XYZ file of C-alpha atoms in Angstrom:
541
model
C -20.623 0.829 44.485
C -19.122 -1.108 41.714
C -19.119 -4.745 42.192
C -16.456 -7.090 40.486
C -19.197 -8.279 38.155
C -20.298 -5.025 37.147
C -16.190 -4.484 36.216
C -16.166 -7.403 34.083
C -19.406 -6.403 32.259
C -17.960 -2.706 31.647
C -14.711 -4.474 30.298
C -16.640 -6.492 27.837
C -18.974 -3.542 26.999
C -15.989 -1.449 26.266
C -14.755 -3.865 23.472
C -17.897 -4.286 21.942
C -18.520 -0.701 21.973
C -15.124 0.144 20.126
C -15.379 -2.428 17.912
C -19.017 -0.768 16.688
C -17.470 1.769 14.085
C -16.073 -1.118 11.658
C -19.850 -1.365 10.557
C -19.240 1.911 8.939
C -16.346 0.887 6.491
C -16.527 -1.558 3.670
C -17.844 -4.171 3.078
C -20.815 -3.168 5.332
C -20.263 0.323 4.184
C -22.985 1.768 6.592
C -21.361 5.482 6.113
C -24.149 6.896 8.358
C -23.508 4.784 11.123
C -20.172 6.517 11.903
C -21.909 9.540 13.187
C -23.604 7.486 15.786
C -21.080 4.328 16.567
C -18.992 6.322 18.935
C -22.022 7.100 21.315
C -21.997 3.939 23.237
C -18.517 3.890 23.912
C -18.522 7.382 24.959
C -21.461 7.046 27.430
C -19.674 4.333 29.081
C -16.391 6.306 29.290
C -18.172 9.264 30.953
C -19.430 7.167 33.466
C -16.311 5.627 34.348
C -16.082 5.797 38.422
C -12.415 6.819 38.064
C -9.831 7.884 35.555
C -8.073 4.616 35.775
C -11.395 2.897 34.995
C -11.765 5.103 32.270
C -8.033 4.467 30.704
C -8.815 0.832 30.799
C -12.078 0.989 28.960
C -10.390 3.264 26.392
C -7.616 0.877 25.984
C -10.080 -2.039 25.815
C -12.319 -0.186 23.097
C -9.308 0.653 21.110
C -8.223 -2.945 21.012
C -11.608 -4.120 19.901
C -11.626 -1.227 17.245
C -8.500 -2.602 15.891
C -9.438 -6.192 15.999
C -12.972 -5.460 14.157
C -11.633 -3.104 11.538
C -8.611 -5.325 10.783
C -10.041 -8.756 11.672
C -9.418 -9.987 7.829
C -5.692 -10.201 8.968
C -6.421 -13.243 11.195
C -5.504 -15.838 8.321
C -2.045 -14.159 8.171
C -1.281 -13.084 11.632
C -3.575 -15.496 13.488
C -3.240 -14.908 17.369
C -0.595 -12.471 16.972
C -3.344 -9.869 15.859
C -4.365 -9.816 19.665
C -0.956 -8.529 21.338
C -1.216 -6.063 18.347
C -4.230 -4.966 19.008
C -3.584 -4.596 22.525
C -0.456 -2.380 21.900
C -2.461 -0.223 19.479
C -5.494 0.276 22.156
C -2.953 2.123 24.332
C -3.484 4.949 21.909
C -6.862 5.548 22.950
C -6.103 5.973 26.711
C -5.732 9.866 26.618
C -8.793 10.318 24.523
C -10.989 8.384 26.793
C -9.553 10.300 29.870
C -10.494 13.462 27.924
C -14.238 12.298 27.591
C -14.755 11.425 31.307
C -13.083 14.805 32.345
C -15.304 16.948 29.772
C -18.317 15.088 29.257
C -18.610 13.125 32.832
C -20.898 14.485 35.492
C -23.219 17.670 34.081
C -21.000 19.641 31.986
C -22.609 22.898 30.524
C -21.369 26.230 29.102
C -17.864 26.490 28.378
C -16.885 22.926 29.642
C -19.482 21.382 27.003
C -18.297 23.812 24.360
C -14.709 22.743 25.076
C -15.603 18.874 24.812
C -16.936 19.698 21.463
C -13.588 20.541 20.175
C -10.982 18.766 22.479
C -12.728 15.350 22.429
C -12.500 15.366 18.338
C -8.988 16.630 18.940
C -8.027 13.998 21.034
C -9.685 11.235 18.951
C -7.425 12.577 15.868
C -4.179 12.433 18.326
C -4.804 8.630 18.373
C -5.296 8.619 14.642
C -2.138 10.284 14.003
C 0.125 8.332 16.204
C -1.005 5.109 14.830
C -0.686 6.507 11.205
C 2.985 6.245 12.028
C 4.263 3.237 9.438
C 5.802 1.326 12.361
C 2.640 1.180 14.228
C 0.809 -0.191 11.032
C 0.093 2.872 9.180
C -3.518 4.910 8.847
C -5.678 2.244 7.837
C -9.235 2.492 9.194
C -9.303 6.074 10.242
C -12.673 7.236 10.865
C -13.035 10.004 8.380
C -12.156 7.147 5.727
C -15.653 5.550 6.112
C -17.155 8.348 4.459
C -15.456 7.794 0.848
C -18.956 7.586 -0.758
C -20.378 10.829 0.447
C -19.787 13.880 -1.412
C -19.756 16.422 0.967
C -17.263 14.645 2.940
C -15.118 14.412 -0.101
C -15.380 18.053 -0.312
C -14.225 18.361 3.315
C -11.349 15.985 2.614
C -10.184 18.446 -0.085
C -10.014 21.163 2.430
C -8.143 19.301 5.182
C -7.769 15.566 4.195
C -9.261 12.732 5.761
C -8.173 14.147 8.993
C -10.769 16.930 8.792
C -13.581 14.240 7.982
C -12.807 12.377 11.222
C -12.979 15.173 13.329
C -16.329 16.294 12.082
C -17.535 12.808 12.456
C -16.329 12.408 16.038
C -17.809 16.037 16.745
C -21.456 14.831 15.681
C -20.699 11.871 17.925
C -19.995 13.877 21.068
C -22.949 16.320 20.230
C -25.158 13.341 20.531
C -23.622 12.316 23.821
C -24.567 15.626 25.297
C -28.137 15.393 23.858
C -28.661 12.069 25.142
C -27.157 12.380 28.655
C -26.706 16.044 29.420
C -30.068 18.056 28.952
C -28.559 21.324 30.310
C -25.825 21.111 27.461
C -28.445 20.622 24.758
C -28.139 24.096 23.290
C -24.375 23.946 22.863
C -24.887 20.416 21.328
C -27.460 21.494 18.858
C -25.239 24.457 17.752
C -22.320 22.206 16.929
C -24.325 19.849 14.885
C -25.712 23.087 12.980
C -22.155 24.347 12.900
C -21.023 20.899 11.309
C -23.830 21.113 8.781
C -23.251 24.720 8.026
C -19.412 24.170 7.493
C -20.127 21.004 5.226
C -22.714 23.070 3.202
C -20.464 26.088 2.680
C -17.789 23.916 1.434
C -19.755 22.083 -0.835
C -21.514 25.170 -2.266
C -18.621 27.687 -2.491
C -15.429 25.713 -2.599
C -14.245 25.810 -6.039
C -14.305 22.270 -7.320
C -11.349 20.835 -9.180
C -10.955 22.659 -12.516
C -10.940 20.450 -15.588
C -7.728 20.649 -18.051
C -10.020 19.730 -20.880
C -7.890 16.444 -21.267
C -8.880 12.988 -20.930
C -6.467 10.048 -20.255
C -7.878 6.452 -21.540
C -6.642 4.011 -18.982
C -7.025 0.146 -19.107
C -6.687 -1.949 -15.723
C -5.818 -5.328 -16.177
C -6.834 -7.808 -13.565
C -6.168 -11.312 -14.240
C -7.873 -12.923 -11.175
C -6.886 -15.706 -8.889
C -4.108 -18.014 -9.987
C -4.743 -21.328 -8.026
C -2.013 -23.297 -6.566
C 0.460 -20.452 -5.858
C 0.915 -17.195 -4.471
C -2.597 -16.039 -5.254
C -4.554 -19.319 -4.535
C -3.120 -20.362 -1.014
C -0.689 -23.427 -0.653
C 0.866 -25.274 -3.620
C -1.337 -28.541 -4.020
C 0.678 -31.732 -3.867
C 4.003 -29.676 -3.364
C 6.049 -30.760 -0.305
C 9.385 -28.767 0.880
C 10.572 -25.341 0.059
C 11.910 -26.217 -3.276
C 8.879 -27.543 -4.385
C 6.830 -24.681 -3.185
C 9.248 -22.179 -4.782
C 8.422 -24.300 -7.956
C 4.683 -24.123 -7.629
C 5.151 -20.399 -6.989
C 7.218 -19.512 -9.870
C 4.937 -21.493 -12.098
C 1.784 -19.741 -10.594
C 3.549 -16.285 -11.587
C 4.380 -17.508 -15.096
C 0.661 -18.397 -15.601
C -0.475 -14.974 -14.335
C 1.913 -13.092 -16.631
C 0.417 -15.416 -19.557
C -3.028 -14.355 -18.352
C -2.324 -10.449 -18.196
C -0.570 -10.694 -21.372
C -3.465 -12.380 -23.110
C -6.047 -10.008 -21.344
C -3.792 -6.861 -22.633
C -3.836 -8.325 -26.273
C -7.811 -7.497 -26.366
C -6.990 -3.853 -26.060
C -5.412 -3.608 -29.420
C -7.410 -1.047 -31.418
C -9.045 0.655 -28.306
C -6.760 3.821 -28.297
C -5.665 3.600 -24.935
C -3.080 5.760 -23.258
C -1.774 3.672 -20.522
C -2.318 -0.033 -19.316
C -1.923 -0.906 -15.366
C -0.989 -4.031 -14.071
C -1.374 -4.611 -10.350
C 1.098 -5.349 -7.511
C 3.623 -8.180 -7.997
C 2.146 -8.742 -11.909
C 5.849 -9.597 -12.921
C 7.598 -12.371 -10.901
C 10.900 -11.580 -12.387
C 13.559 -8.974 -12.680
C 13.206 -7.693 -16.099
C 17.361 -7.249 -16.548
C 17.625 -10.869 -15.469
C 14.834 -11.971 -17.825
C 15.065 -10.302 -21.163
C 12.531 -12.663 -22.799
C 10.122 -11.262 -20.519
C 11.191 -7.933 -21.111
C 11.069 -8.208 -24.944
C 7.301 -9.869 -24.569
C 6.007 -6.645 -22.507
C 7.789 -4.393 -25.195
C 5.851 -6.105 -27.925
C 2.757 -6.082 -26.063
C 3.063 -2.320 -25.600
C 3.763 -2.061 -29.422
C 0.836 -3.993 -30.203
C -1.843 -2.157 -27.821
C -0.206 1.355 -28.710
C 0.418 2.116 -25.161
C 3.033 1.886 -22.322
C 2.575 -0.654 -19.678
C 2.896 0.133 -15.961
C 3.747 -3.091 -14.605
C 4.950 -4.084 -11.011
C 8.111 -6.234 -10.367
C 8.299 -8.373 -7.198
C 11.618 -10.109 -7.421
C 15.053 -10.112 -6.382
C 16.883 -7.268 -8.326
C 20.096 -8.349 -10.458
C 21.832 -4.812 -9.896
C 21.744 -4.721 -6.066
C 20.854 -7.198 -3.164
C 17.544 -7.753 -1.688
C 13.953 -7.992 -3.138
C 12.229 -5.048 -4.262
C 8.490 -4.095 -5.323
C 8.898 -1.623 -8.240
C 6.692 -0.086 -10.650
C 8.246 -0.033 -13.848
C 7.078 1.648 -16.902
C 7.581 -0.292 -20.410
C 7.264 1.299 -24.112
C 7.571 -0.600 -27.223
C 11.292 -0.137 -27.038
C 11.395 -2.011 -23.510
C 11.560 -0.553 -20.075
C 11.831 3.174 -20.056
C 14.141 3.500 -17.203
C 11.179 5.038 -15.340
C 11.162 3.015 -12.104
C 9.649 3.439 -8.627
C 10.803 0.965 -5.750
C 8.092 0.601 -3.019
C 9.098 2.848 0.112
C 6.804 1.925 2.720
C 6.241 -1.840 3.536
C 3.645 -3.591 4.981
C 4.756 -4.618 8.655
C 4.737 -8.544 9.020
C 3.436 -8.956 5.318
C 6.700 -7.363 3.573
C 9.072 -7.154 6.781
C 9.226 -8.083 10.457
C 9.733 -5.221 12.720
C 12.556 -6.096 14.776
C 13.032 -9.478 13.410
C 15.755 -10.552 15.849
C 12.773 -10.251 18.463
C 9.845 -10.753 16.615
C 10.879 -13.570 13.942
C 9.056 -16.077 15.728
C 5.854 -14.617 14.013
C 6.916 -16.310 10.663
C 6.339 -19.645 12.365
C 2.807 -18.508 13.639
C 1.237 -16.972 10.461
C 2.345 -15.845 7.135
C 4.825 -13.204 8.197
C 7.397 -12.486 5.488
C 10.297 -14.896 5.450
C 12.753 -12.144 3.984
C 12.446 -8.527 4.524
C 11.910 -6.521 1.254
C 13.953 -3.601 0.587
C 12.787 0.007 0.651
C 13.039 2.782 -2.128
C 14.418 5.907 -1.439
C 12.349 8.515 -2.971
C 8.811 9.057 -4.816
C 9.074 9.173 -8.661
C 6.722 10.772 -11.230
C 6.830 9.111 -14.705
C 6.205 10.777 -17.801
C 3.788 9.490 -20.546
C 4.479 9.761 -24.495
C 1.713 12.649 -24.473
C 3.167 14.597 -21.722
C 0.943 13.467 -18.914
C 2.853 12.541 -15.510
C 1.559 9.685 -13.381
C 2.412 8.896 -9.687
C 2.674 5.436 -8.892
C 1.989 3.927 -5.333
C 2.228 0.145 -4.257
C -0.202 -1.401 -2.093
C -1.169 0.198 1.063
C 0.867 3.228 0.169
C -2.545 4.446 -0.799
C -3.491 4.732 2.706
C -1.081 7.401 3.515
C -2.250 10.854 2.619
C 1.237 12.375 2.639
C 2.435 10.304 -0.379
C -0.184 11.129 -2.734
C 0.037 14.701 -1.906
C 3.675 14.653 -2.626
C 3.223 13.241 -5.960
C 0.846 15.652 -6.786
C 3.206 18.367 -5.662
C 5.742 17.253 -7.777
C 3.401 17.390 -10.952
C 1.520 14.245 -11.224
C -1.773 14.403 -13.038
C -3.017 10.910 -12.278
C -2.163 8.696 -9.349
C -1.985 5.253 -9.753
C -2.090 2.477 -7.083
C -0.972 -1.029 -7.957
C -2.043 -3.662 -5.396
C -2.828 -7.236 -4.642
C -5.232 -8.267 -1.725
C -5.593 -11.892 -2.999
C -4.292 -13.132 0.288
C -7.484 -11.803 1.704
C -9.900 -12.358 -1.020
C -12.909 -13.145 0.561
C -12.952 -10.629 3.204
C -13.648 -6.960 3.677
C -9.996 -6.065 2.851
C -10.405 -5.668 -0.942
C -13.322 -3.280 -0.886
C -11.629 -1.352 1.934
C -8.498 -0.872 0.077
C -10.206 0.005 -3.003
C -12.299 2.805 -1.191
C -9.404 4.674 -0.087
C -8.740 5.779 -3.520
C -11.675 7.908 -3.534
C -10.447 9.962 -0.874
C -6.741 10.248 -2.131
C -8.625 11.580 -5.561
C -10.580 13.990 -3.668
C -7.734 15.171 -1.283
C -5.421 16.160 -4.382
C -7.944 17.160 -7.039
C -6.716 14.416 -9.311
C -8.127 11.021 -10.655
C -6.942 7.978 -8.844
C -6.482 4.483 -10.402
C -6.512 1.239 -8.084
C -5.580 -1.538 -10.015
C -5.069 -5.148 -8.515
C -4.612 -8.635 -9.454
C -7.770 -10.283 -8.228
C -10.226 -7.180 -7.093
C -11.601 -5.089 -6.337
C -10.142 -2.660 -8.832
C -11.693 0.762 -9.308
C -11.087 4.317 -11.028
C -11.999 7.561 -9.401
C -12.345 10.901 -10.789
C -10.712 14.479 -9.374
C -13.705 14.977 -6.979
C -13.438 11.521 -5.465
C -16.435 10.264 -7.467
C -16.147 6.768 -9.141
C -15.791 6.524 -12.591
C -17.131 3.495 -14.565
C -17.919 0.115 -12.667
C -15.490 -1.463 -10.347
C -13.968 -4.739 -10.909
C -15.112 -7.370 -8.570
C -13.174 -10.133 -6.848
C -14.493 -12.708 -9.292
C -13.626 -10.715 -12.565
C -10.725 -11.571 -14.922
C -10.791 -8.675 -17.449
C -9.445 -5.753 -19.068
C -11.532 -2.532 -18.579
C -11.209 0.935 -20.188
C -11.805 3.795 -18.190
C -11.457 7.722 -19.388
C -9.944 9.806 -16.828
C -10.936 13.768 -17.146
C -7.835 15.484 -16.235
C -7.948 18.604 -13.805
C -5.511 21.347 -13.037
C -5.309 23.750 -10.039
C -4.423 22.796 -6.406
C -6.638 21.887 -3.273
C -6.024 23.598 0.178
C -5.099 19.841 1.347
C -2.237 19.888 -1.356
C -1.444 23.491 -0.505
C -1.658 23.437 3.414
C -1.317 19.694 3.972
C -2.422 18.267 7.383
C -3.492 21.503 8.910
C -6.188 19.857 11.265
C -3.843 17.959 13.008
C -1.906 21.319 13.838
C -5.235 22.620 15.054
C -5.792 19.616 17.292
C -2.637 19.617 18.737
C -2.583 23.463 19.567
C -6.099 23.229 21.150
C -4.969 20.061 23.425
C -1.697 21.908 24.291
C -3.727 24.995 25.166
C -5.954 22.991 27.319
C -3.322 21.273 29.152
C -1.315 24.659 29.638
C -4.768 26.170 31.293
C -5.017 22.935 33.503
C -1.297 23.350 34.555
C -1.877 26.883 35.474
C -4.958 26.136 37.644
C -2.624 23.084 39.213
C 0.179 25.503 40.314
C -1.777 28.752 40.857
C -1.237 29.430 44.810
C -4.418 28.898 46.919
C -5.417 32.096 48.554
C -6.261 31.346 52.129
C -10.184 31.920 53.032
C -10.449 35.339 55.162
C -10.799 34.863 58.731
C -14.376 35.342 60.275
C -14.087 38.698 62.242
C -14.821 37.996 65.899
C -18.145 39.109 67.157
C -18.246 42.034 69.294
C -17.806 41.906 72.980
C -20.663 42.694 75.276
C -20.604 44.460 78.541
C -22.478 43.362 81.846
C -25.096 46.021 80.516
C -25.650 44.259 77.323
C -24.190 46.944 75.022
C -21.320 46.014 72.521
C -17.745 47.204 73.310
C -16.276 49.405 70.863
C -12.688 49.493 69.683
C -10.437 52.143 71.448
C -12.554 52.471 74.434
């Protein structure tokens, strides 16, 4: 019998177990822990006395996972992070019911084999649902914890981060069978061996990105924190909106000056492209021809175009945009990309009429940014084409895939995580570049204002040193260019389709069994009647 005290302990255990996988992500980056991190949660779910209890513990565990992986949002969202986590935690309820249904009791044979397929598919379904931008986007996908594991990156080139997530959950599921269900150890061992064989086969036989023979020398300019402004926190001594705005403008100007000075040190170093971080320019270049002229002169001095990021109200249309702008010796080239996917609450407030009060609780956007209409591929003077992304757009596999299909030879993400400078966020964000590089077979540049900045080769391996959150410098990287198409670029997120088909087939089978008419049990034949003499009476006599 489950007591009230036991229920509370189980609920607390679900929250804690759901939070465990956060240790596999940066900054702890215990990548190997991902393969066992779900085991406690799954053991709890399989022992749930009822389906309703399993749903509750799946919900609480999902909320614990969201809070743990995104805890660095607390300075911005404050208590608002809790209702967001509770909302997203609902997405793990179907997975929790699958775990109880397929792993509860003593599964063996086909039921155990089905669990090894359907439980990972159920987890992937929750990742797909929360990857919708309206629910926050695909940050903290379980497969992303494997960003520094070369065999996992090879799998990402086949099926994206989604295939890696499936593999990680399958190994956790097999371990649950090994620990809790002795009769199912044979399929469990076979599953682990199958995952190892699949990974090994992909590692050994799948062609690697083919080098094109070209090298692009890219400089990343990271100015570091600007105190008393948008990078450094509150404006010291400023009171009122006008004073705060003036302090922010002053900080933006000092940041521009710092980037200009650092970029000037690149003169004579034969670079092909200079990349500044997100919000590196705080005024529209059409409205500030003085800044445009300074950037053009800087490009001529360095001998390379500058990819800057303008965060300002545009002069040619209403609203504030975040835009990647390419500037050459003659000024802006006309190549411009407006950010399409905005950060919820950070850059816009969903349903502002209802949730606008969030601006008074945390650091939610006081005014919604405007969205761009389409991705853009830009051409460099040597003919190399680059695909820009802004901020957390690097978390969306489909966006970098689309740029690659449009002909981008190099993917560039301009970012700023200065609000979360002393948290796990900068390292988590930088790690995403490794996955996008491996998925697309293209080098990836992650340039930030305040770190962590990093550059990855076409296979996802890091090139050169990363720039930490304490660095203020300009660093040059040699990017080997590659050609060819990965399976992920060619076929997209096919693991999601496979997972949905597997779950649909399971639901159809369960539905067919539910509606199948129950045949009445055959009536037992009556024992033969016996006569007075003790002999059995025969029919017809």
